[in-house]
Every structure is written in C-alpha cells, then in structure tokens.
mmCIF file of C-alpha atoms in Angstrom:
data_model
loop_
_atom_site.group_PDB
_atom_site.id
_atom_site.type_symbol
_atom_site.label_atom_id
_atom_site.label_comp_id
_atom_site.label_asym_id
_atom_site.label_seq_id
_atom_site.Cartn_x
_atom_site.Cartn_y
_atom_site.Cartn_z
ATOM 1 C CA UNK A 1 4.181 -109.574 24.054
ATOM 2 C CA UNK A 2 6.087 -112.066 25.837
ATOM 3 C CA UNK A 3 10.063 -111.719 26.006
ATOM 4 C CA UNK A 4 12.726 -114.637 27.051
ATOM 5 C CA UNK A 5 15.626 -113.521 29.109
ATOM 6 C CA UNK A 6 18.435 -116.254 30.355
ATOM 7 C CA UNK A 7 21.511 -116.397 31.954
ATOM 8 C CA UNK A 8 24.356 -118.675 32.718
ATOM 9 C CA UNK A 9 25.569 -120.637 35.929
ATOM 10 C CA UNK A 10 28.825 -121.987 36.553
ATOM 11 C CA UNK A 11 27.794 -125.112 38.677
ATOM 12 C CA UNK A 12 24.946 -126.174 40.869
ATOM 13 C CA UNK A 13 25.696 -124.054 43.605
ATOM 14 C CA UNK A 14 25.152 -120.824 41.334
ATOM 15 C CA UNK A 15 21.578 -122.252 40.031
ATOM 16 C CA UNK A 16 20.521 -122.677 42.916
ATOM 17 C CA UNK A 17 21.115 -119.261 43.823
ATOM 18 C CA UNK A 18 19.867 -118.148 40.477
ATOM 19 C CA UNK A 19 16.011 -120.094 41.799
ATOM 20 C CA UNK A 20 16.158 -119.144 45.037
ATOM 21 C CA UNK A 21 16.255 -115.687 43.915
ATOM 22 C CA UNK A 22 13.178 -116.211 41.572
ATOM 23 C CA UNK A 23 11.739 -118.080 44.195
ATOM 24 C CA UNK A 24 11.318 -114.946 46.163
ATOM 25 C CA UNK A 25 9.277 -113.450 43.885
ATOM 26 C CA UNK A 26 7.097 -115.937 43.529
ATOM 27 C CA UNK A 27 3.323 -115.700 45.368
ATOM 28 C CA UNK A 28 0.560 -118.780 45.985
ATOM 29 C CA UNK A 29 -0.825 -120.349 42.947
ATOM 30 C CA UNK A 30 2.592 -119.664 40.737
ATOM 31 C CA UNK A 31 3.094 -122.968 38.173
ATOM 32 C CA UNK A 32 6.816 -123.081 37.259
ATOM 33 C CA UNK A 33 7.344 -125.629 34.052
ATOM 34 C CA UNK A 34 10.644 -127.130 33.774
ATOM 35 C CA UNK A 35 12.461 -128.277 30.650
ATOM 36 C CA UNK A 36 15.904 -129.616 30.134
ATOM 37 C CA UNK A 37 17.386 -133.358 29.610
ATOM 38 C CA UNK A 38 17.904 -135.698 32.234
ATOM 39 C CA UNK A 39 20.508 -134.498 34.539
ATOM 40 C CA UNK A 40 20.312 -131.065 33.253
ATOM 41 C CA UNK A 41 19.444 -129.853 36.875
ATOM 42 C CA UNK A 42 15.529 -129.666 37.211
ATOM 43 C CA UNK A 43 15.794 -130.919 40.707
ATOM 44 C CA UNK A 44 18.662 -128.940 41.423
ATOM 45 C CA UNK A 45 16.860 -125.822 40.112
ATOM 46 C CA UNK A 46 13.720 -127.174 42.459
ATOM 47 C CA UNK A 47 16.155 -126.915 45.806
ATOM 48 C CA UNK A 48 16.264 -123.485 45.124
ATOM 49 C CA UNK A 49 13.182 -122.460 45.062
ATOM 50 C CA UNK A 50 12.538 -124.719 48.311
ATOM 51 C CA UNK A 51 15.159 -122.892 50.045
ATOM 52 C CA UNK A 52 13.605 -119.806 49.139
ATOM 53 C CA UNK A 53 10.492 -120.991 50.871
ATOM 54 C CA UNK A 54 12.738 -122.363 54.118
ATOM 55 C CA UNK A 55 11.824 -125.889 53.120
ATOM 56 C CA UNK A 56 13.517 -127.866 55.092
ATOM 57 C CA UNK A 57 13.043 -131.506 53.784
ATOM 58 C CA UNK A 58 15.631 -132.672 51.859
ATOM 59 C CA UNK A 59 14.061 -132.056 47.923
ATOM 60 C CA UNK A 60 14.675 -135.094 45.473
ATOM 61 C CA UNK A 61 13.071 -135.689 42.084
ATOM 62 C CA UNK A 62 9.840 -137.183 41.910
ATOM 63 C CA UNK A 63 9.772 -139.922 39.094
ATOM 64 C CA UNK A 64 7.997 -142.730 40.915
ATOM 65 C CA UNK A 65 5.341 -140.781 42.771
ATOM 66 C CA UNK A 66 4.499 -137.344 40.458
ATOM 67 C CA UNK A 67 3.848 -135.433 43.145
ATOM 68 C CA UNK A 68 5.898 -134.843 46.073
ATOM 69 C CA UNK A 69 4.539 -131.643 48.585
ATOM 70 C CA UNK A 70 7.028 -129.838 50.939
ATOM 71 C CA UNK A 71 5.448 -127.359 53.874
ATOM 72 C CA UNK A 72 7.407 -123.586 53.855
ATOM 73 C CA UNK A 73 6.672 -120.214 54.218
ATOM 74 C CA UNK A 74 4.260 -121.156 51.297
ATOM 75 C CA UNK A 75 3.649 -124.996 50.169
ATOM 76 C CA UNK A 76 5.805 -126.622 47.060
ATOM 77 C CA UNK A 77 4.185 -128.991 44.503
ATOM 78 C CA UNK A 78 6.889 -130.951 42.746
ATOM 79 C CA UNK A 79 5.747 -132.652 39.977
ATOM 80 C CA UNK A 80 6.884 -135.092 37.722
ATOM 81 C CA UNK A 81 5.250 -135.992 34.513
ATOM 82 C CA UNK A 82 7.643 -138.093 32.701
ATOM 83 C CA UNK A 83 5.678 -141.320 33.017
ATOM 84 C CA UNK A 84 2.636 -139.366 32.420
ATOM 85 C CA UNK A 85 3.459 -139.532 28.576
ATOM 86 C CA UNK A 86 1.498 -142.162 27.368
ATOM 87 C CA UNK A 87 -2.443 -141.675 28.209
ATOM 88 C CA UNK A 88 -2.176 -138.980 30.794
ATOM 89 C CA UNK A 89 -5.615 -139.018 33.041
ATOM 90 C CA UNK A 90 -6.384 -136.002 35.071
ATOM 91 C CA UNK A 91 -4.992 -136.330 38.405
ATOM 92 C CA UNK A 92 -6.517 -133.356 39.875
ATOM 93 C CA UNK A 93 -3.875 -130.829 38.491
ATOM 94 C CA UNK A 94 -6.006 -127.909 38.681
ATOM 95 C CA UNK A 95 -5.960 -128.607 42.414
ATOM 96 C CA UNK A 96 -2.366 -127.985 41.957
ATOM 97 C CA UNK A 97 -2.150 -125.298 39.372
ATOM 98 C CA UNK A 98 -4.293 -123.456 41.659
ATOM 99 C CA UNK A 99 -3.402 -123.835 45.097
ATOM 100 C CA UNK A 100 -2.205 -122.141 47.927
ATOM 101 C CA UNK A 101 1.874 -123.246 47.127
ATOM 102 C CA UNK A 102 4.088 -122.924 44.099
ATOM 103 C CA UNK A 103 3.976 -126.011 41.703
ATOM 104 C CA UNK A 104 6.946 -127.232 39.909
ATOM 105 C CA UNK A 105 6.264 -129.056 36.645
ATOM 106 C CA UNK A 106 8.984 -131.121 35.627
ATOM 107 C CA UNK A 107 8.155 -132.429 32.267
ATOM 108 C CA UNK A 108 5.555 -130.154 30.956
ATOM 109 C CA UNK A 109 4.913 -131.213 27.569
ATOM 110 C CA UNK A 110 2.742 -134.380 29.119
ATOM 111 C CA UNK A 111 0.472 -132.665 30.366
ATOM 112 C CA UNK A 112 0.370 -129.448 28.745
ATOM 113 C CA UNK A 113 -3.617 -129.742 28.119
ATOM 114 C CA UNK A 114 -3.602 -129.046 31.781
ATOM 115 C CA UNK A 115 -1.132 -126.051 32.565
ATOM 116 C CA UNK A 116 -3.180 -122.778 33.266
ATOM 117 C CA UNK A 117 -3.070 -119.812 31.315
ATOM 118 C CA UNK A 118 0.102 -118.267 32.464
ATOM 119 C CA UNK A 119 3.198 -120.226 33.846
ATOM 120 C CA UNK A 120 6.442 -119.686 33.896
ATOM 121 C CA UNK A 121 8.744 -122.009 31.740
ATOM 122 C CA UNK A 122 12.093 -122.321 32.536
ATOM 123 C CA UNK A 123 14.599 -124.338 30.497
ATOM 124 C CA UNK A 124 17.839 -125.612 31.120
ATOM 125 C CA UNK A 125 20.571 -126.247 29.121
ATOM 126 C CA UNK A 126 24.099 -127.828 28.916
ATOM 127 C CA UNK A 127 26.365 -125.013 28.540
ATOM 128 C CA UNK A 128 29.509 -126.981 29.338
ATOM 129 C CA UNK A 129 30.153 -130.250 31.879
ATOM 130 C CA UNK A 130 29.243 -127.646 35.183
ATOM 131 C CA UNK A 131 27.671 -124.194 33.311
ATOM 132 C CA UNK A 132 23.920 -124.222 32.214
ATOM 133 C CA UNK A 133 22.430 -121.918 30.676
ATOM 134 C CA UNK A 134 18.775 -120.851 31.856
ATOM 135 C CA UNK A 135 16.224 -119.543 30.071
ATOM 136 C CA UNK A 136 12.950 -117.770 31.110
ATOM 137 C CA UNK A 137 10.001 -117.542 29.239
ATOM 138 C CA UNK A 138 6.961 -115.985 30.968
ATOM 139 C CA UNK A 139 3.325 -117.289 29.368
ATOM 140 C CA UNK A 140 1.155 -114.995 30.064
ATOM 141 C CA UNK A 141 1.178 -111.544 31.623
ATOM 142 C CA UNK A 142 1.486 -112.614 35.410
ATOM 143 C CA UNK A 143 4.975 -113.287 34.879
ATOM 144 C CA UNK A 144 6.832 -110.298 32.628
ATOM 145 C CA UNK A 145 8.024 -108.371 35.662
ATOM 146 C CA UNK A 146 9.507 -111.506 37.336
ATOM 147 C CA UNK A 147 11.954 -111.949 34.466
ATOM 148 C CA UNK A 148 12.679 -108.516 33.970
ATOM 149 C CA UNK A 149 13.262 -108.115 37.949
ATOM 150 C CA UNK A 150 15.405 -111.608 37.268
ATOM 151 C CA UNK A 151 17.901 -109.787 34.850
ATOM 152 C CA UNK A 152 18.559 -106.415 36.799
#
C-alpha cells in the first residue's frame, strides 16, 4: 500500500533543508522523480540533495544537456526530460536508473516507460509567492520508510 505524506516550506532556504534531509537517506541506485511547474523549485530541491552528498559544484538545471553528473560522497544524475517530450529515444537511462549515484528526474512523465519499478516522486507546489508545499509519494516498497522517517 503506498501512502503520500507532504509538508510545507516557507522559502528556498527551508526546501533545501527539507532535501538535504531526504538526501541522507538516500543509498546508490535511488531514482528521485520531480514534478512541479516551471519555477516551482525542482532545481532548488536538487541543491539539497547535492549538499547532502557534499557536492560541491555549483547545481543548475539541466534543460539543454539532460544530464548533468556531480561527484560526492555518492554520484548525482540530474536529469532533465522536458525536451524529451516529443519521440523520446532511449538514452541509456537504465544506466542511470541503476547506477552507483542518486538520479534526479526532472520531468518524469517523458519518459516514464523508462523509470524502474520503485522511485520516489516528489511534487512541488505553489503554496504562496515563497511557501511550497511538497509532497512524497513512494512507488514501490523501497521507499515507505523514507517518507515515514521524512515526517517524524
């Protein structure tokens, strides 16, 4: 049975506390989807978990090149698949989804066909000009406790 749970952040600052703590959790091979509109603060959510794994790199979105890869205590797959809408072709995301890192999936719904069997998939809302509200929704077993250990 798969449960949500969500909470709210006052500004960036606080959600990227809110990832770095789930980032913490996370182990090698973890695929993170990310939902929200454009500005919602998928990239901002994404510096989280890089601090979490002391990346040091500065972590920006990547639109033009789908993938961008950061080195840390474990390696970050930041993925972008909003041009991938129309015709997406394999571009080796099993390699990815089943690595030694954490993959972010910005954009999930273009390439769903490809996500492995459990994920988490976080959205993010508008809850306000600053505030969002962020919602976790494990697929799959792998990633009940996280959420629960999320909302202690």
């Amino acid at each position: 049975m798969e449960s949500t749970c969500s909470m709210k952040t006052n500004n960036p600052d606080e959600t990227i506390q809110f990832a770095q703590k789930l980032g913490r959790l996370l182990k090698e091979g973890d695929v993170i989807t990310l939902e929200g509109n454009i500005g919602a603060g998928k990239t901002t959510f994404t510096k989280g978990l890089a601090k979490a794994l002391n990346i040091k790199r500065t972590v920006n979105s990547p639109t033009f090149t789908i993938v961008k890869e950061y080195e840390g205590s474990l390696p970050l797959y930041h993925m972008d698949a909003y041009r991938l809408e129309d015709g997406v072709e394999d571009i080796g995301f099993d390699e990815y989804f089943h690595s030694d890192g954490i993959t972010v999936v910005e954009w999930p719904q273009n390439v769903s066909e490809f996500l492995p069997r459990d994920y988490l998939k976080v959205m993010i809302e508008y809850d306000g000009e600053a505030q969002r509200k962020i919602t976790l929704e494990p697929v799959g077993s792998r990633f009940q406790t996280i959420c629960k250990e999320l909302t202690k």
